[in-house]
Amino acid sequence: MSHLLIVDDEANTLASLSLAFRLAGHQTTLADSAQRALECVRTQVFDLILSDVVMPDKDGIALLEEIRGLGISTPVIMVSGQATVDMAVRATKLGALDFLEKPLSTDRLLLALDNALKLTRLEAENRELRQRVGRHEIVWKSDAMRRVMTQVERVASGESRVCILGETGTGKELIARAVHEKSHRRGGPFITLNCAAVPQELIESELFGHEKGSFTGATSRQLGKFEQAHGGTLFLDEIGDMPAVMQAKFLRVLEEGEIERIGSSSTVRVDVRVVVATHRNLEEQVRAGSFRQDLFHRVYVIPVQLPPLRDRKGDIPVLVEHLAAQISQQNGWRVRGFTSGALQALEGYSWPGNVRELRNAVERALLLAEGDVDEEAVRLCLPHSREAGAATGTLAARMDAFEKETILQELKRQQYNMTETARALGLERSHLYKKCAQAGIEVESLRKGQ
């Protein structure tokens, strides 16, 4: 069922259009002026707007211009009994999907609506398809991953909240995307936010959005992740790193299904399925008082545990084949294979950085090898051999080894405090997290073992 906003200054027209759309199975909201329509789009999310052109306070063209100025991309169909070519051209330039002349037949109106909704759905599916191709395919062969994928199939069909657990680099976002793509929300957006990578002072704006002028630097209205995900799925990675002050606000959204942008006194209803992930032990965080117990019960409904790569080494050959093809395509390289010795060397390593670390190693090996990747090329890419045989490693390999060692030393000096380590190294906190992930540095494990 689609939610439509109908804008017209004539009460009879509003009533007849609303009845026609409701009989066709759509939900309608009515606005008898452009000003009322603006109030509606500020507080609700619509699938389509149908607006008259000639209205007393502000015409439909000016309304469309203001809607676009607010950053709202909802499809708009314009209707007029006094249409001119100039009106139609202006409306089209502003992004109107169609321009209909009064009097309207119900069949013509419903056909235009159906075409507009199909077009927007097709555009959304194309965006998703472009995102999915190659980058988001889940490759597996092991029994451990078979159990995970069976669970994904079961949970995807419902609306229950899913909490994906696993070490850094195991592919938690891929599993969240699989839940979305196998659900009835697959035609809607899939929006992501890494709670650990956003500065504490910006996370509220990222999630809920803000109005123009609501704080220094807010030069325009910005929709938050919840509104962007309306009708689809919002994936919050590293939920265990969400600041305490945000946990209470996030809980309220889960309970009430509405958000409030920074700088606004109005609420906006959102229809979003929330999937979260973390490498932390949330139950321990609850006991330690760093994660709210009531929020834990809201997000920890269906836990999905992802095995680390060291526990699914049977997947390494198929992962390597997939990653090598993907990397080669992205760089315009000839696709090359890995010898049995190379695969054995890869299977013999513990992979603390999991699949993410494997991808980096595959890319380095492809750069080092002349033909098919052999055992020697692989061993030059693994951490222990880079440090032991630096004299034969490439410059990039030596620099990677030096960077990893520098980060590890500073982490230890700062007692594994990521904020202080980032400051000491002159990095943004989010940049340090990325570098740790790329180097296979598992900070939480190091912190526990200190």
Short mmCIF file of C-alpha atoms in Angstrom, two decimals:
data_model
loop_
_atom_site.label_atom_id
_atom_site.label_comp_id
_atom_site.label_asym_id
_atom_site.label_seq_id
_atom_site.Cartn_x
_atom_site.Cartn_y
_atom_site.Cartn_z
CA MET A 1 0.00 0.00 0.00
CA SER A 2 1.37 3.40 -1.01
CA HIS A 3 0.96 6.62 0.98
CA LEU A 4 -0.11 9.57 -1.19
CA LEU A 5 -0.30 13.30 -0.47
CA ILE A 6 -3.07 15.08 -2.41
CA VAL A 7 -2.88 18.88 -2.63
CA ASP A 8 -5.83 20.92 -3.93
CA ASP A 9 -7.72 23.98 -2.67
CA GLU A 10 -11.11 22.54 -3.69
CA ALA A 11 -12.73 20.35 -1.01
CA ASN A 12 -14.80 18.37 -3.53
CA THR A 13 -11.72 17.52 -5.60
CA LEU A 14 -9.85 16.37 -2.49
CA ALA A 15 -12.76 14.16 -1.44
CA SER A 16 -13.25 12.54 -4.86
CA LEU A 17 -9.53 11.92 -5.43
CA SER A 18 -9.09 10.51 -1.95
CA LEU A 19 -12.01 8.11 -2.46
CA ALA A 20 -10.65 6.92 -5.84
CA PHE A 21 -7.19 6.24 -4.41
CA ARG A 22 -8.48 4.56 -1.25
CA LEU A 23 -10.72 2.26 -3.31
CA ALA A 24 -7.59 1.32 -5.28
CA GLY A 25 -5.88 0.32 -2.03
CA HIS A 26 -3.78 3.41 -1.25
CA GLN A 27 -3.49 5.51 1.93
CA THR A 28 -4.09 9.25 1.46
CA THR A 29 -3.28 12.46 3.31
CA LEU A 30 -5.09 15.64 2.18
CA ALA A 31 -3.78 19.21 2.06
CA ASP A 32 -6.00 22.14 1.04
CA SER A 33 -3.10 24.56 0.48
CA ALA A 34 0.58 24.62 -0.42
CA GLN A 35 1.44 25.69 3.12
CA ARG A 36 -0.41 22.71 4.58
CA ALA A 37 1.35 20.44 2.07
CA LEU A 38 4.75 21.73 3.23
CA GLU A 39 3.80 20.98 6.83
CA CYS A 40 2.88 17.44 5.78
CA VAL A 41 6.12 16.70 3.90
CA ARG A 42 8.13 17.97 6.85
CA THR A 43 6.52 15.47 9.22
CA GLN A 44 5.61 12.48 7.05
CA VAL A 45 7.17 10.35 4.33
CA PHE A 46 5.11 9.88 1.14
CA ASP A 47 5.47 7.58 -1.84
CA LEU A 48 3.96 10.15 -4.23
CA ILE A 49 2.55 13.70 -4.21
CA LEU A 50 -0.36 14.76 -6.46
CA SER A 51 -0.68 18.55 -6.58
CA ASP A 52 -2.94 21.06 -8.26
CA VAL A 53 -1.11 23.94 -9.97
CA VAL A 54 -3.46 26.92 -9.47
CA MET A 55 -4.00 27.63 -5.76
CA PRO A 56 -4.60 30.97 -3.99
CA ASP A 57 -1.70 31.27 -1.55
CA LYS A 58 1.11 29.57 -3.48
CA ASP A 59 0.84 27.73 -6.80
CA GLY A 60 1.83 24.12 -7.34
CA ILE A 61 4.99 25.00 -9.27
CA ALA A 62 6.28 27.10 -6.35
CA LEU A 63 5.30 24.27 -3.99
CA LEU A 64 7.27 21.75 -6.07
CA GLU A 65 10.28 24.09 -6.10
CA GLU A 66 10.15 24.45 -2.32
CA ILE A 67 9.77 20.68 -1.81
CA ARG A 68 12.89 20.08 -3.89
CA GLY A 69 14.67 22.86 -1.99
CA LEU A 70 14.02 20.94 1.23
CA GLY A 71 15.93 18.00 -0.20
CA ILE A 72 12.80 15.86 -0.61
CA SER A 73 12.88 13.68 -3.74
CA THR A 74 9.36 12.20 -3.49
CA PRO A 75 7.83 11.76 -7.00
CA VAL A 76 5.33 14.51 -7.90
CA ILE A 77 2.47 14.55 -10.44
CA MET A 78 1.08 18.00 -11.30
CA VAL A 79 -2.61 18.59 -12.22
CA SER A 80 -4.17 21.72 -13.76
CA GLY A 81 -7.33 22.90 -15.50
CA GLN A 82 -5.45 25.95 -16.80
CA ALA A 83 -2.30 24.31 -18.07
CA THR A 84 0.16 26.08 -20.34
CA VAL A 85 3.24 24.80 -22.13
CA ASP A 86 5.39 27.03 -19.91
CA MET A 87 3.89 25.46 -16.77
CA ALA A 88 4.58 21.96 -18.03
CA VAL A 89 8.17 22.83 -18.96
CA ARG A 90 8.87 24.43 -15.57
CA ALA A 91 7.33 21.47 -13.71
CA THR A 92 9.38 18.99 -15.75
CA LYS A 93 12.61 20.91 -15.10
CA LEU A 94 11.86 20.72 -11.37
CA GLY A 95 11.47 16.95 -11.63
CA ALA A 96 7.71 16.42 -11.93
CA LEU A 97 7.01 12.93 -13.29
CA ASP A 98 3.80 13.85 -15.12
CA PHE A 99 1.56 16.83 -15.89
CA LEU A 100 -2.16 16.03 -16.18
CA GLU A 101 -4.98 18.27 -17.40
CA LYS A 102 -8.38 18.57 -15.72
CA PRO A 103 -11.01 17.24 -15.88
CA LEU A 104 -9.41 13.95 -14.81
CA SER A 105 -10.82 10.53 -15.54
CA THR A 106 -10.31 8.02 -12.74
CA ASP A 107 -8.73 5.51 -15.14
CA ARG A 108 -6.22 8.09 -16.46
CA LEU A 109 -5.34 9.16 -12.93
CA LEU A 110 -4.81 5.62 -11.61
CA LEU A 111 -2.73 4.74 -14.68
CA ALA A 112 -0.47 7.77 -14.11
CA LEU A 113 -0.14 6.84 -10.44
CA ASP A 114 0.67 3.22 -11.24
CA ASN A 115 3.31 4.26 -13.80
CA ALA A 116 4.92 6.71 -11.36
CA LEU A 117 5.13 4.15 -8.56
CA LYS A 118 6.52 1.50 -10.93
CA LEU A 119 9.18 3.92 -12.16
CA THR A 120 10.33 4.85 -8.66
CA ARG A 121 10.41 1.19 -7.62
CA LEU A 122 12.43 0.34 -10.73
CA GLU A 123 14.91 3.14 -9.97
CA ALA A 124 15.28 1.87 -6.40
CA GLU A 125 15.80 -1.71 -7.61
CA ASN A 126 18.42 -0.53 -10.13
CA ARG A 127 20.29 1.33 -7.39
CA GLU A 128 20.25 -1.79 -5.25
CA LEU A 129 21.34 -3.96 -8.17
CA ARG A 130 24.30 -1.67 -8.92
CA GLN A 131 25.31 -1.89 -5.25
CA ARG A 132 24.91 -5.66 -5.13
CA VAL A 133 26.80 -6.74 -8.23
CA GLY A 134 30.00 -8.48 -7.17
CA ARG A 135 30.61 -6.56 -3.97
CA HIS A 136 27.83 -8.03 -1.84
CA GLU A 137 27.75 -11.68 -2.82
CA ILE A 138 28.12 -14.11 0.10
CA VAL A 139 30.51 -16.94 -0.80
CA TRP A 140 30.62 -20.07 1.35
CA LYS A 141 30.95 -23.85 1.35
CA SER A 142 31.40 -24.81 5.02
CA ASP A 143 28.79 -26.31 7.34
CA ALA A 144 29.31 -23.38 9.73
CA MET A 145 28.15 -20.89 7.09
CA ARG A 146 25.41 -23.19 5.86
CA ARG A 147 23.85 -22.97 9.34
CA VAL A 148 24.11 -19.18 9.25
CA MET A 149 22.49 -18.89 5.82
CA THR A 150 19.68 -21.25 6.86
CA GLN A 151 18.99 -18.95 9.80
CA VAL A 152 19.05 -15.89 7.52
CA GLU A 153 16.39 -17.50 5.30
CA ARG A 154 14.17 -18.07 8.36
CA VAL A 155 14.45 -14.62 9.92
CA ALA A 156 14.28 -12.60 6.69
CA SER A 157 10.57 -13.19 6.09
CA GLY A 158 9.44 -11.49 9.33
CA GLU A 159 9.84 -8.09 10.92
CA SER A 160 11.75 -9.17 14.04
CA ARG A 161 14.90 -7.24 14.86
CA VAL A 162 18.10 -9.12 14.14
CA CYS A 163 21.40 -8.76 16.03
CA ILE A 164 24.40 -10.03 14.06
CA LEU A 165 27.35 -11.04 16.23
CA GLY A 166 30.90 -11.68 15.08
CA GLU A 167 34.48 -10.51 15.04
CA THR A 168 35.60 -7.56 12.95
CA GLY A 169 35.89 -8.50 9.28
CA THR A 170 33.58 -11.54 9.33
CA GLY A 171 31.03 -9.95 6.97
CA LYS A 172 28.27 -8.74 9.29
CA GLU A 173 27.08 -6.11 6.80
CA LEU A 174 26.79 -8.77 4.07
CA ILE A 175 24.52 -10.83 6.32
CA ALA A 176 22.41 -7.77 7.15
CA ARG A 177 22.05 -7.05 3.44
CA ALA A 178 21.06 -10.69 2.82
CA VAL A 179 18.31 -10.37 5.45
CA HIS A 180 17.06 -7.26 3.64
CA GLU A 181 17.21 -8.75 0.15
CA LYS A 182 15.33 -11.90 1.18
CA SER A 183 12.59 -9.92 2.95
CA HIS A 184 9.46 -8.25 1.61
CA ARG A 185 11.31 -4.93 2.07
CA ARG A 186 13.84 -5.74 -0.67
CA GLY A 187 12.28 -3.11 -2.97
CA GLY A 188 12.98 -0.45 -0.34
CA PRO A 189 16.31 1.14 0.61
CA PHE A 190 19.09 -0.53 2.58
CA ILE A 191 20.80 2.18 4.65
CA THR A 192 23.88 1.66 6.83
CA LEU A 193 25.60 3.50 9.66
CA ASN A 194 28.69 2.45 11.61
CA CYS A 195 28.16 3.77 15.14
CA ALA A 196 31.89 3.49 15.92
CA ALA A 197 32.94 5.56 12.91
CA VAL A 198 30.77 8.64 13.62
CA PRO A 199 31.92 11.27 16.16
CA GLN A 200 29.69 11.35 19.24
CA GLU A 201 28.53 14.92 18.56
CA LEU A 202 27.33 14.02 15.03
CA ILE A 203 25.59 10.68 15.50
CA GLU A 204 22.20 12.20 16.40
CA SER A 205 22.21 14.26 13.20
CA GLU A 206 23.28 11.18 11.20
CA LEU A 207 20.40 9.11 12.58
CA PHE A 208 17.58 11.66 12.84
CA GLY A 209 18.60 14.46 10.47
CA HIS A 210 18.52 18.21 11.10
CA GLU A 211 16.84 21.40 9.96
CA LYS A 212 18.67 24.26 8.29
CA GLY A 213 20.31 26.53 10.87
CA SER A 214 19.79 24.10 13.76
CA PHE A 215 23.51 24.24 14.59
CA THR A 216 26.71 25.75 13.26
CA GLY A 217 27.41 24.27 9.86
CA ALA A 218 23.81 23.16 9.22
CA THR A 219 23.51 25.10 5.95
CA SER A 220 20.62 23.02 4.63
CA ARG A 221 18.03 20.55 5.76
CA GLN A 222 19.38 16.99 6.02
CA LEU A 223 17.38 13.78 6.24
CA GLY A 224 18.75 11.26 8.73
CA LYS A 225 19.34 7.55 8.21
CA PHE A 226 15.91 6.63 9.60
CA GLU A 227 14.05 8.74 7.04
CA GLN A 228 16.37 7.57 4.26
CA ALA A 229 15.52 3.96 5.21
CA HIS A 230 11.73 4.51 5.22
CA GLY A 231 10.06 1.43 3.73
CA GLY A 232 13.29 -0.55 3.92
CA THR A 233 16.01 -1.65 6.34
CA LEU A 234 18.39 0.35 8.55
CA PHE A 235 21.60 -1.49 9.44
CA LEU A 236 23.47 -0.13 12.48
CA ASP A 237 26.94 -1.64 12.70
CA GLU A 238 28.88 -1.64 15.99
CA ILE A 239 25.76 -0.87 18.03
CA GLY A 240 27.81 -1.57 21.17
CA ASP A 241 29.74 1.67 20.48
CA MET A 242 26.63 3.88 20.46
CA PRO A 243 27.08 6.69 23.02
CA ALA A 244 24.96 6.36 26.17
CA VAL A 245 23.05 9.59 25.51
CA MET A 246 22.01 8.29 22.08
CA GLN A 247 20.89 4.92 23.40
CA ALA A 248 17.88 6.51 25.16
CA LYS A 249 16.86 8.43 22.02
CA PHE A 250 17.33 5.37 19.83
CA LEU A 251 15.18 3.31 22.21
CA ARG A 252 12.38 5.86 21.96
CA VAL A 253 12.38 5.57 18.14
CA LEU A 254 12.19 1.77 18.35
CA GLU A 255 9.25 2.01 20.75
CA GLU A 256 7.26 4.77 19.05
CA GLY A 257 8.24 4.50 15.37
CA GLU A 258 8.86 8.22 14.95
CA ILE A 259 11.86 10.54 14.90
CA GLU A 260 12.43 14.23 15.50
CA ARG A 261 15.02 16.09 13.46
CA ILE A 262 17.45 18.36 15.31
CA GLY A 263 16.00 21.87 15.29
CA SER A 264 12.42 20.70 14.68
CA SER A 265 9.51 20.48 17.11
CA SER A 266 7.57 18.08 14.88
CA THR A 267 7.85 14.30 14.71
CA VAL A 268 8.07 12.18 11.56
CA ARG A 269 6.72 8.64 11.44
CA VAL A 270 9.07 6.09 9.89
CA ASP A 271 8.51 2.52 8.73
CA VAL A 272 11.90 0.85 9.13
CA ARG A 273 13.19 -2.60 10.01
CA VAL A 274 16.26 -2.27 12.21
CA VAL A 275 19.12 -4.77 11.99
CA VAL A 276 22.14 -4.26 14.26
CA ALA A 277 25.59 -5.81 14.56
CA THR A 278 28.46 -5.79 17.01
CA HIS A 279 31.78 -7.48 17.69
CA ARG A 280 31.28 -6.79 21.41
CA ASN A 281 29.56 -8.92 24.05
CA LEU A 282 26.39 -6.90 24.67
CA GLU A 283 25.40 -8.94 27.71
CA GLU A 284 28.71 -8.07 29.38
CA GLN A 285 28.18 -4.42 28.45
CA VAL A 286 24.74 -4.51 30.09
CA ARG A 287 26.25 -5.93 33.27
CA ALA A 288 28.99 -3.28 33.17
CA GLY A 289 26.38 -0.52 32.75
CA SER A 290 27.69 0.73 29.39
CA PHE A 291 24.70 -0.55 27.38
CA ARG A 292 21.08 -0.05 28.42
CA GLN A 293 19.29 -3.23 29.42
CA ASP A 294 15.95 -2.08 27.96
CA LEU A 295 17.66 -1.31 24.63
CA PHE A 296 19.40 -4.68 24.73
CA HIS A 297 16.03 -6.44 24.93
CA ARG A 298 14.76 -4.34 21.99
CA VAL A 299 17.62 -5.14 19.60
CA TYR A 300 18.72 -8.59 20.78
CA VAL A 301 15.59 -10.36 19.54
CA ILE A 302 17.09 -12.82 17.04
CA PRO A 303 20.87 -13.21 17.42
CA VAL A 304 22.84 -14.49 14.39
CA GLN A 305 26.38 -15.60 15.27
CA LEU A 306 28.94 -15.35 12.46
CA PRO A 307 31.90 -17.75 12.77
CA PRO A 308 35.44 -16.33 12.40
CA LEU A 309 37.36 -17.36 9.30
CA ARG A 310 39.67 -19.62 11.34
CA ASP A 311 36.59 -21.75 12.14
CA ARG A 312 35.45 -21.96 8.49
CA LYS A 313 38.71 -22.60 6.64
CA GLY A 314 36.85 -24.82 4.19
CA ASP A 315 35.52 -21.57 2.71
CA ILE A 316 38.98 -20.15 1.95
CA PRO A 317 39.41 -21.69 -1.56
CA VAL A 318 36.04 -20.42 -2.81
CA LEU A 319 36.54 -17.06 -1.11
CA VAL A 320 39.97 -16.66 -2.70
CA GLU A 321 38.58 -17.47 -6.16
CA HIS A 322 35.74 -14.98 -5.69
CA LEU A 323 37.96 -12.22 -4.26
CA ALA A 324 40.64 -12.67 -6.93
CA ALA A 325 38.04 -12.33 -9.70
CA GLN A 326 36.47 -9.30 -8.03
CA ILE A 327 39.79 -7.51 -7.43
CA SER A 328 41.02 -8.28 -10.96
CA GLN A 329 37.82 -6.90 -12.49
CA GLN A 330 38.01 -3.71 -10.42
CA ASN A 331 41.63 -3.09 -11.46
CA GLY A 332 41.43 -4.28 -15.05
CA TRP A 333 43.84 -7.17 -14.40
CA ARG A 334 43.90 -10.57 -16.04
CA VAL A 335 42.23 -13.11 -13.75
CA ARG A 336 44.78 -15.55 -12.32
CA GLY A 337 44.47 -18.61 -10.15
CA PHE A 338 46.09 -19.68 -6.87
CA THR A 339 48.20 -22.86 -6.76
CA SER A 340 47.41 -25.64 -4.27
CA GLY A 341 50.50 -24.60 -2.28
CA ALA A 342 49.27 -21.02 -2.14
CA LEU A 343 45.85 -22.15 -0.88
CA GLN A 344 47.48 -24.39 1.76
CA ALA A 345 49.54 -21.43 2.98
CA LEU A 346 46.41 -19.31 3.24
CA GLU A 347 44.57 -22.08 5.11
CA GLY A 348 47.48 -22.40 7.55
CA TYR A 349 47.17 -18.80 8.76
CA SER A 350 44.85 -17.83 11.67
CA TRP A 351 43.27 -14.71 10.02
CA PRO A 352 42.66 -12.45 13.04
CA GLY A 353 41.20 -9.89 10.62
CA ASN A 354 38.95 -12.53 9.04
CA VAL A 355 37.62 -12.13 5.47
CA ARG A 356 38.61 -8.47 5.35
CA GLU A 357 42.24 -9.40 6.04
CA LEU A 358 42.02 -12.24 3.50
CA ARG A 359 40.89 -9.80 0.82
CA ASN A 360 43.90 -7.55 1.48
CA ALA A 361 46.25 -10.56 1.31
CA VAL A 362 44.73 -11.74 -1.99
CA GLU A 363 45.15 -8.28 -3.51
CA ARG A 364 48.81 -8.08 -2.39
CA ALA A 365 49.50 -11.59 -3.72
CA LEU A 366 48.03 -10.70 -7.11
CA LEU A 367 50.35 -7.69 -7.26
CA LEU A 368 53.43 -9.74 -6.33
CA ALA A 369 52.92 -12.78 -8.57
CA GLU A 370 53.97 -12.85 -12.23
CA GLY A 371 51.58 -15.62 -13.27
CA ASP A 372 49.35 -17.77 -11.08
CA VAL A 373 49.82 -16.96 -7.40
CA ASP A 374 52.17 -19.46 -5.75
CA GLU A 375 53.09 -20.24 -2.15
CA GLU A 376 56.04 -17.84 -2.10
CA ALA A 377 53.87 -14.87 -3.14
CA VAL A 378 51.32 -15.74 -0.46
CA ARG A 379 53.92 -16.07 2.29
CA LEU A 380 55.31 -12.63 1.46
CA CYS A 381 51.82 -11.25 2.11
CA LEU A 382 51.25 -12.85 5.50
CA PRO A 383 52.21 -10.78 8.58
CA HIS A 384 54.82 -13.14 10.08
CA SER A 385 56.70 -13.47 6.78
CA ARG A 386 56.63 -9.73 6.05
CA GLU A 387 58.44 -9.08 9.32
CA ALA A 388 60.83 -12.03 9.06
CA GLY A 389 61.81 -11.44 5.44
CA ALA A 390 61.52 -7.70 5.04
CA ALA A 391 64.55 -7.65 2.76
CA THR A 392 62.64 -9.53 0.03
CA GLY A 393 59.25 -7.86 0.56
CA THR A 394 57.89 -5.08 -1.64
CA LEU A 395 57.99 -1.49 -0.46
CA ALA A 396 54.23 -1.57 0.09
CA ALA A 397 54.53 -4.73 2.19
CA ARG A 398 57.29 -3.23 4.35
CA MET A 399 55.30 -0.03 4.85
CA ASP A 400 52.21 -2.03 5.84
CA ALA A 401 54.24 -4.01 8.38
CA PHE A 402 55.76 -0.83 9.82
CA GLU A 403 52.35 0.89 10.03
CA LYS A 404 50.79 -2.10 11.78
CA GLU A 405 53.63 -2.30 14.31
CA THR A 406 53.40 1.45 14.99
CA ILE A 407 49.66 1.23 15.66
CA LEU A 408 50.11 -1.80 17.93
CA GLN A 409 52.81 -0.04 19.96
CA GLU A 410 50.73 3.12 20.38
CA LEU A 411 47.62 1.11 21.31
CA LYS A 412 49.60 -0.63 24.04
CA ARG A 413 51.03 2.71 25.24
CA GLN A 414 47.52 4.18 25.45
CA GLN A 415 46.11 1.03 27.15
CA TYR A 416 44.05 0.27 24.01
CA ASN A 417 42.04 3.49 24.26
CA MET A 418 41.08 4.21 20.64
CA THR A 419 40.38 7.93 21.18
CA GLU A 420 43.77 8.59 22.83
CA THR A 421 45.60 6.40 20.31
CA ALA A 422 44.03 8.27 17.39
CA ARG A 423 45.01 11.60 18.97
CA ALA A 424 48.60 10.44 19.53
CA LEU A 425 48.91 9.26 15.93
CA GLY A 426 47.27 12.37 14.49
CA LEU A 427 44.35 10.42 13.02
CA GLU A 428 40.58 10.72 13.08
CA ARG A 429 39.07 8.03 15.34
CA SER A 430 37.11 6.60 12.39
CA HIS A 431 40.32 6.47 10.30
CA LEU A 432 42.10 4.55 13.05
CA TYR A 433 39.26 1.99 13.15
CA LYS A 434 39.61 1.49 9.39
CA LYS A 435 43.39 1.07 9.60
CA CYS A 436 43.02 -1.49 12.41
CA ALA A 437 40.48 -3.44 10.37
CA GLN A 438 42.72 -3.39 7.27
CA ALA A 439 45.74 -4.56 9.29
CA GLY A 440 43.77 -7.29 11.07
CA ILE A 441 44.23 -5.68 14.51
CA GLU A 442 41.49 -6.96 16.86
CA VAL A 443 41.53 -4.24 19.53
CA GLU A 444 38.92 -5.84 21.79
CA SER A 445 40.89 -9.10 21.95
CA LEU A 446 44.13 -7.22 22.68
CA ARG A 447 42.37 -5.21 25.40
CA LYS A 448 41.12 -8.37 27.10
CA GLY A 449 44.57 -9.99 26.93
CA GLN A 450 46.53 -7.00 28.28
#
